[in-house]
Amino acid sequence: MFNKDRWREIIEVLTTNVWRTIFTAFGVCWGIFILIVLLAAGKGLENGIKQDFGNIATNTMFMWTRATTKGYEGLPKGRRFEFKIDDVQAIRDNVPDLRFISPRNQLGGFGGNNNVVRGIRTGAYNVYGDYPEIINQDPMAVTSGRFLNYNDINEKRKVAIIGQGVKNDLYDKDEDAIGTYIKIQGVNFMVIGTYKKSNSGGGEEGQKEIFVPFTSFSQAFNRGEDVGWMAITANDGSSISQLKDKIVAEMKKRHKVHPEDTRAVGYFDLYEQYNRVESLFGALKAVAYIVGIMVLLSGIIGVSNIMLIVVKERTKEIGIRRALGEQPWSIKKQILMESIFLTLISGMVGIIFGSLVIFGINSLLDNVGPVDMFMSPSVSVGVVSGALTILMVSGLLAGFIPAQSAIRVRPIEALRTE
């Protein structure tokens, strides 16, 4: 391995016909380049899609009510009903392995009438009546003040946490919002905190939301015991997809809904959607590996063919070495080392060019800003290590047949070769 004469011979053989060596190496280089770029592109797409989920607890479902489609226990079809605050405790008592159950109410929103006023400034924002647990299901960074707590809930305090977008609309640039009042549909609420969401799923509108205590929301806007919808998160190690049927069945039972009425209780299983995305990117990664390895294989076949030609050209040389007493294994090792060296160097050039392309794309994204559903393309060190391993194995395979051909050369016959 560390014999200078052997390495000098390898370099001499590969540089005897430079263009042939370059074109042979290009096949391997291109295969590894395609593999690296495809995997990086897949990772960039995966990062972009997952960014839309942000830090939201993905093991979560959202549940709401709709009109019934079947009559039941003397009640007509087409009946509307609402969840009640007591339903939360009923779910907690009857369905195990749930981490958070957050009843929610909502009013206003983008595109609606202006529902929030401060001084002469107004705006249309989503206003949510929530419990403190919601910050664990829809994470946000509290940039000043604090978030809701159970003292706010128990005492029905008229306090509010506003998004950075709301603050930008209703306040001057350097004005402190903490301790000031905003009027939500004619009811005064004191601002106790501001927040900023890290996920991009809601975009700018995700920063234009207001959170108030569920109890004070119900009291101020005459919602009584009604619950608009619920966000329910399962414990780690449990799947909300496996628990949702029990949750829905419990709600149907409590509100006298026909067990076979599939429309009356609506839900969205975020965990199921997230798993579909995971499966999709698993399939894309598999396709990238298959395409890259197939292209690489064509390059390896090219290396093997060229090595066979090289062995044919060196038949007389091999015969002389055999006649002088060189062992077959020494000749075989020489051919294998030449093949591995050519393959490894070609692949490393492909990895370098692939890395430069990835670096260029990331630099471009940094300059022009994020692109929808695509961000931070990259490949892991494990992928690069795997690629180098593939190159080593490929070099051995590419050189094996030419090496076997070389050691089958008989010295007498080789010396007769012109």
XYZ file of C-alpha atoms in Angstrom:
418
model
C 0.000 0.000 0.000
C 2.807 2.447 0.883
C 5.288 1.272 -1.746
C 6.500 4.324 -3.672
C 7.347 2.315 -6.773
C 3.857 0.825 -6.848
C 2.218 4.277 -6.626
C 4.606 5.646 -9.236
C 3.527 2.843 -11.537
C -0.171 3.558 -10.872
C 0.289 7.237 -11.776
C 2.283 6.294 -14.878
C -0.390 3.875 -16.094
C -3.231 6.361 -15.569
C -1.368 9.241 -17.239
C -0.186 7.248 -20.262
C -3.470 8.038 -22.000
C -4.765 11.095 -20.157
C -7.929 11.656 -22.172
C -8.993 8.042 -21.831
C -8.516 8.275 -18.078
C -10.482 11.541 -17.894
C -13.440 10.239 -19.880
C -13.454 7.016 -17.870
C -13.354 8.950 -14.594
C -16.168 11.229 -15.759
C -18.722 8.397 -15.572
C -17.975 7.763 -11.884
C -17.705 11.475 -11.122
C -21.081 12.163 -12.754
C -22.759 9.276 -10.914
C -21.661 10.485 -7.483
C -22.474 14.091 -8.432
C -26.026 13.115 -9.451
C -26.466 11.083 -6.245
C -25.305 13.950 -4.004
C -27.373 16.610 -5.802
C -30.549 14.480 -5.881
C -30.286 13.700 -2.166
C -29.610 17.374 -1.360
C -32.574 18.501 -3.479
C -34.812 15.966 -1.740
C -33.604 17.205 1.641
C -34.245 20.816 0.629
C -37.801 19.953 -0.393
C -38.285 18.004 2.845
C -36.996 20.933 4.923
C -39.332 23.322 3.099
C -42.416 21.155 3.615
C -41.595 20.419 7.256
C -40.994 24.109 7.889
C -44.707 24.593 7.249
C -45.350 22.344 10.237
C -42.904 24.469 12.228
C -42.721 23.433 15.876
C -46.375 22.404 16.026
C -46.957 19.233 18.030
C -47.487 16.831 15.125
C -49.061 14.088 17.281
C -52.202 16.226 17.381
C -55.759 16.213 16.041
C -58.249 19.057 15.725
C -61.947 18.326 16.272
C -65.115 20.348 15.654
C -68.872 19.837 15.192
C -71.030 19.802 12.065
C -74.689 19.117 11.320
C -75.850 15.541 11.871
C -76.773 13.457 8.833
C -78.794 10.816 10.667
C -81.603 10.990 13.204
C -80.940 9.343 16.580
C -82.926 8.778 19.792
C -85.832 10.883 18.548
C -83.593 13.754 17.390
C -83.826 14.788 13.717
C -81.044 14.763 11.165
C -79.604 18.140 10.211
C -79.341 19.066 13.907
C -76.561 21.426 14.956
C -74.805 20.962 18.278
C -71.783 22.397 20.085
C -69.073 20.866 22.220
C -69.255 21.905 25.879
C -66.490 22.619 28.352
C -67.482 19.466 30.288
C -66.552 17.409 27.229
C -62.894 18.127 27.897
C -62.968 16.346 31.254
C -65.041 13.525 29.767
C -62.400 12.898 27.108
C -59.650 13.035 29.706
C -61.495 10.509 31.930
C -62.395 8.038 29.180
C -59.480 8.172 26.732
C -56.025 7.428 28.190
C -52.629 8.510 26.839
C -53.626 12.099 26.054
C -51.144 14.813 26.926
C -53.041 18.020 26.146
C -56.713 18.776 25.496
C -57.247 22.424 24.612
C -60.797 23.739 24.103
C -60.767 26.766 21.826
C -63.079 29.531 20.673
C -62.409 31.956 17.866
C -63.762 35.117 16.313
C -62.780 37.508 13.550
C -60.029 36.850 11.094
C -58.268 37.979 7.953
C -60.657 39.242 5.295
C -63.407 40.021 7.833
C -64.528 43.262 9.386
C -62.174 45.168 11.651
C -62.702 43.717 15.114
C -59.812 45.244 17.097
C -59.369 48.920 17.881
C -56.628 50.910 19.583
C -57.036 54.628 19.445
C -57.558 55.558 15.805
C -56.005 52.337 14.494
C -58.071 49.273 13.659
C -57.494 45.818 12.245
C -59.094 42.440 11.494
C -57.404 39.659 13.439
C -58.066 36.132 14.607
C -58.882 36.263 18.314
C -58.669 32.972 20.224
C -60.047 32.042 23.615
C -57.530 29.535 24.941
C -56.060 27.672 27.892
C -52.345 27.977 28.752
C -51.576 24.510 27.275
C -52.038 25.811 23.744
C -48.484 27.176 23.748
C -47.245 23.561 23.913
C -49.311 22.556 20.898
C -48.750 25.672 18.799
C -45.353 26.892 20.060
C -44.532 30.562 19.951
C -41.747 32.696 21.372
C -42.977 35.206 23.948
C -40.968 38.312 23.040
C -42.149 40.482 25.927
C -44.355 40.110 28.983
C -45.864 36.654 29.549
C -48.339 34.123 28.206
C -51.666 33.059 29.714
C -51.757 31.244 33.065
C -54.441 29.573 35.171
C -54.924 32.658 37.355
C -56.119 34.404 34.188
C -58.476 31.468 33.532
C -59.848 31.177 37.073
C -60.318 34.909 37.583
C -61.615 35.521 34.029
C -59.133 38.312 33.536
C -59.545 40.413 30.426
C -55.946 40.178 29.281
C -54.471 39.531 25.850
C -51.267 38.337 24.182
C -50.783 39.863 20.748
C -48.655 38.776 17.811
C -45.786 40.834 16.472
C -47.866 41.631 13.384
C -50.664 43.055 15.549
C -48.158 45.166 17.453
C -46.696 46.510 14.209
C -50.175 47.502 13.010
C -51.549 49.081 16.174
C -48.432 50.551 17.823
C -45.595 52.852 16.868
C -42.233 51.244 16.142
C -40.601 51.693 19.568
C -43.793 51.843 21.614
C -44.164 49.388 24.504
C -47.429 47.465 24.259
C -47.326 45.916 27.739
C -49.959 47.433 30.032
C -51.885 49.161 27.247
C -55.462 48.355 26.245
C -56.981 47.175 23.013
C -60.696 46.935 22.322
C -61.914 43.600 20.892
C -65.462 43.938 19.566
C -66.080 46.732 22.029
C -64.553 44.975 25.074
C -61.325 46.283 26.606
C -58.434 43.829 27.125
C -55.089 44.689 28.647
C -52.021 43.545 26.722
C -49.769 41.419 28.954
C -47.455 39.922 26.335
C -46.316 39.803 22.731
C -45.210 36.768 20.764
C -43.621 35.705 17.507
C -44.180 32.318 15.864
C -41.202 30.530 14.393
C -43.104 28.362 11.912
C -43.841 29.754 8.464
C -47.042 27.774 7.934
C -49.223 30.709 8.897
C -46.909 33.174 7.180
C -47.487 36.813 8.072
C -51.016 36.047 9.266
C -49.545 33.698 11.886
C -48.102 36.798 13.575
C -51.459 38.602 13.494
C -53.345 36.652 16.137
C -54.528 37.522 19.631
C -54.870 35.089 22.531
C -57.138 35.737 25.524
C -58.221 33.465 28.412
C -60.920 30.981 27.388
C -63.162 31.913 30.326
C -63.017 35.658 29.747
C -63.588 35.120 26.013
C -66.718 33.072 26.772
C -67.985 35.698 29.187
C -67.165 38.746 27.039
C -68.606 37.354 23.812
C -71.540 35.419 25.267
C -70.329 31.910 24.415
C -71.460 30.353 27.705
C -70.192 26.762 28.009
C -69.752 26.321 24.246
C -66.470 25.144 22.758
C -65.808 25.964 19.110
C -63.216 23.257 18.547
C -60.489 21.314 20.345
C -56.786 20.661 19.848
C -55.885 17.251 21.292
C -52.324 15.921 21.603
C -51.359 12.362 22.542
C -48.540 11.378 24.873
C -45.129 10.587 23.433
C -45.138 6.922 22.458
C -48.861 6.965 21.653
C -50.441 7.768 18.306
C -53.332 10.198 18.109
C -54.366 8.338 14.939
C -55.070 5.257 17.070
C -56.928 7.234 19.736
C -59.105 9.458 17.540
C -61.847 6.834 17.058
C -62.317 6.583 20.852
C -62.406 10.371 21.164
C -64.963 10.796 18.379
C -67.095 7.917 19.746
C -67.120 9.546 23.194
C -68.341 12.839 21.711
C -71.070 11.095 19.710
C -72.235 9.310 22.833
C -72.379 12.508 24.904
C -74.217 14.516 22.252
C -76.630 11.767 21.111
C -75.195 11.437 17.638
C -75.766 8.232 15.648
C -72.651 6.006 15.963
C -72.546 5.587 12.170
C -72.872 9.298 11.430
C -69.434 10.007 9.952
C -70.040 13.707 9.311
C -71.383 15.075 12.582
C -67.971 15.238 14.265
C -65.282 16.631 11.989
C -61.579 16.206 12.660
C -58.161 16.720 11.109
C -55.427 14.245 12.015
C -52.168 16.183 11.793
C -50.126 13.112 12.773
C -51.525 11.128 9.855
C -50.721 13.936 7.419
C -47.220 14.265 8.854
C -46.622 10.529 8.407
C -47.750 10.780 4.796
C -45.194 13.514 4.236
C -42.532 11.369 5.912
C -43.439 8.413 3.672
C -43.336 10.616 0.588
C -39.828 11.829 1.341
C -38.717 8.307 2.193
C -39.854 7.277 -1.293
C -38.117 10.290 -2.885
C -34.890 9.431 -1.078
C -35.122 5.828 -2.319
C -35.647 7.062 -5.895
C -32.632 9.390 -5.553
C -30.454 6.498 -4.366
C -31.664 4.212 -7.168
C -31.104 6.807 -9.911
C -27.721 7.875 -8.509
C -26.467 4.326 -8.040
C -27.635 3.298 -11.535
C -25.739 6.233 -13.052
C -22.745 5.359 -10.873
C -22.975 1.722 -11.975
C -22.685 2.755 -15.613
C -19.500 4.630 -14.694
C -18.136 1.612 -12.831
C -18.754 -0.603 -15.850
C -16.793 1.919 -17.898
C -13.883 1.715 -15.446
C -13.944 -2.088 -15.592
C -13.899 -2.077 -19.400
C -10.990 0.373 -19.517
C -9.051 -1.697 -16.973
C -9.568 -4.759 -19.176
C -8.114 -2.790 -22.097
C -5.198 -1.676 -19.913
C -4.506 -5.277 -18.899
C -4.607 -6.314 -22.564
C -2.134 -3.565 -23.465
C 0.203 -4.645 -20.648
C 0.109 -8.367 -21.399
C 3.815 -8.513 -22.302
C 4.782 -6.467 -19.239
C 2.760 -8.788 -16.990
C 4.412 -11.815 -18.636
C 7.891 -10.429 -17.946
C 7.010 -9.726 -14.316
C 5.649 -13.235 -13.927
C 8.784 -14.694 -15.583
C 10.945 -12.730 -13.129
C 9.098 -14.386 -10.237
C 6.457 -11.833 -9.217
C 3.581 -13.543 -7.453
C 0.067 -13.545 -9.025
C -1.346 -11.838 -5.922
C 1.101 -8.942 -6.331
C -0.063 -8.372 -9.912
C -3.698 -8.735 -8.888
C -3.182 -6.207 -6.081
C -1.600 -3.772 -8.538
C -4.611 -3.901 -10.877
C -7.075 -3.590 -7.980
C -5.225 -0.585 -6.556
C -5.268 1.126 -9.944
C -9.005 0.540 -10.217
C -9.737 1.701 -6.659
C -7.521 4.764 -7.031
C -9.200 5.831 -10.285
C -12.677 5.222 -8.883
C -11.997 6.936 -5.561
C -10.391 10.027 -7.071
C -13.216 10.343 -9.620
C -15.855 9.989 -6.915
C -14.190 12.529 -4.644
C -14.160 15.038 -7.500
C -17.896 14.351 -7.933
C -18.477 14.897 -4.208
C -16.526 18.170 -4.298
C -18.481 19.497 -7.293
C -21.757 18.350 -5.725
C -20.849 20.146 -2.492
C -19.994 23.321 -4.412
C -23.371 23.220 -6.177
C -25.156 22.769 -2.835
C -23.144 25.624 -1.324
C -24.036 27.828 -4.300
C -27.757 27.062 -3.980
C -27.702 27.817 -0.252
C -25.865 31.082 -0.871
C -28.437 32.025 -3.500
C -31.302 31.225 -1.120
C -29.640 33.334 1.573
C -29.446 36.287 -0.815
C -32.874 36.103 -2.461
C -34.768 34.876 0.618
C -36.655 31.643 1.290
C -38.447 29.865 -1.540
C -41.805 28.213 -0.945
C -41.417 24.525 -0.026
C -37.625 24.523 -0.516
C -34.910 25.481 1.942
C -31.427 24.485 3.124
C -30.577 21.619 0.720
C -27.879 19.483 2.273
C -26.453 15.998 2.642
C -25.291 14.498 5.896
C -21.763 13.338 6.694
C -23.212 9.834 6.824
C -24.306 10.109 3.187
C -20.845 11.284 2.121
C -19.232 8.465 4.123
C -21.643 6.020 2.519
C -20.762 7.376 -0.925
C -17.049 6.862 -0.224
C -17.770 3.313 0.914
C -19.731 2.691 -2.293
C -16.748 4.012 -4.253
C -14.339 1.674 -2.474
C -16.551 -1.331 -3.116
C -17.201 -0.199 -6.682
C -13.466 0.138 -7.306
C -12.898 -3.402 -6.072
C -15.689 -4.733 -8.266
C -14.488 -2.755 -11.286
C -10.950 -4.092 -10.890
C -11.794 -7.672 -9.957
C -12.440 -9.030 -13.477
C -9.408 -7.259 -15.038
C -7.248 -8.481 -12.117
C -8.451 -12.047 -12.622
C -7.687 -11.681 -16.316
C -4.187 -10.433 -15.516
C -3.200 -13.356 -13.278
C -4.444 -15.867 -15.869
C -1.803 -14.629 -18.301
C 0.874 -17.325 -18.821
C 4.406 -15.922 -18.912
C 5.427 -17.801 -22.111
C 2.340 -16.735 -24.034
C 2.667 -13.163 -22.756
C 6.280 -12.923 -23.947
C 5.194 -13.943 -27.452
C 2.641 -11.079 -27.537
C 3.617 -8.177 -29.799
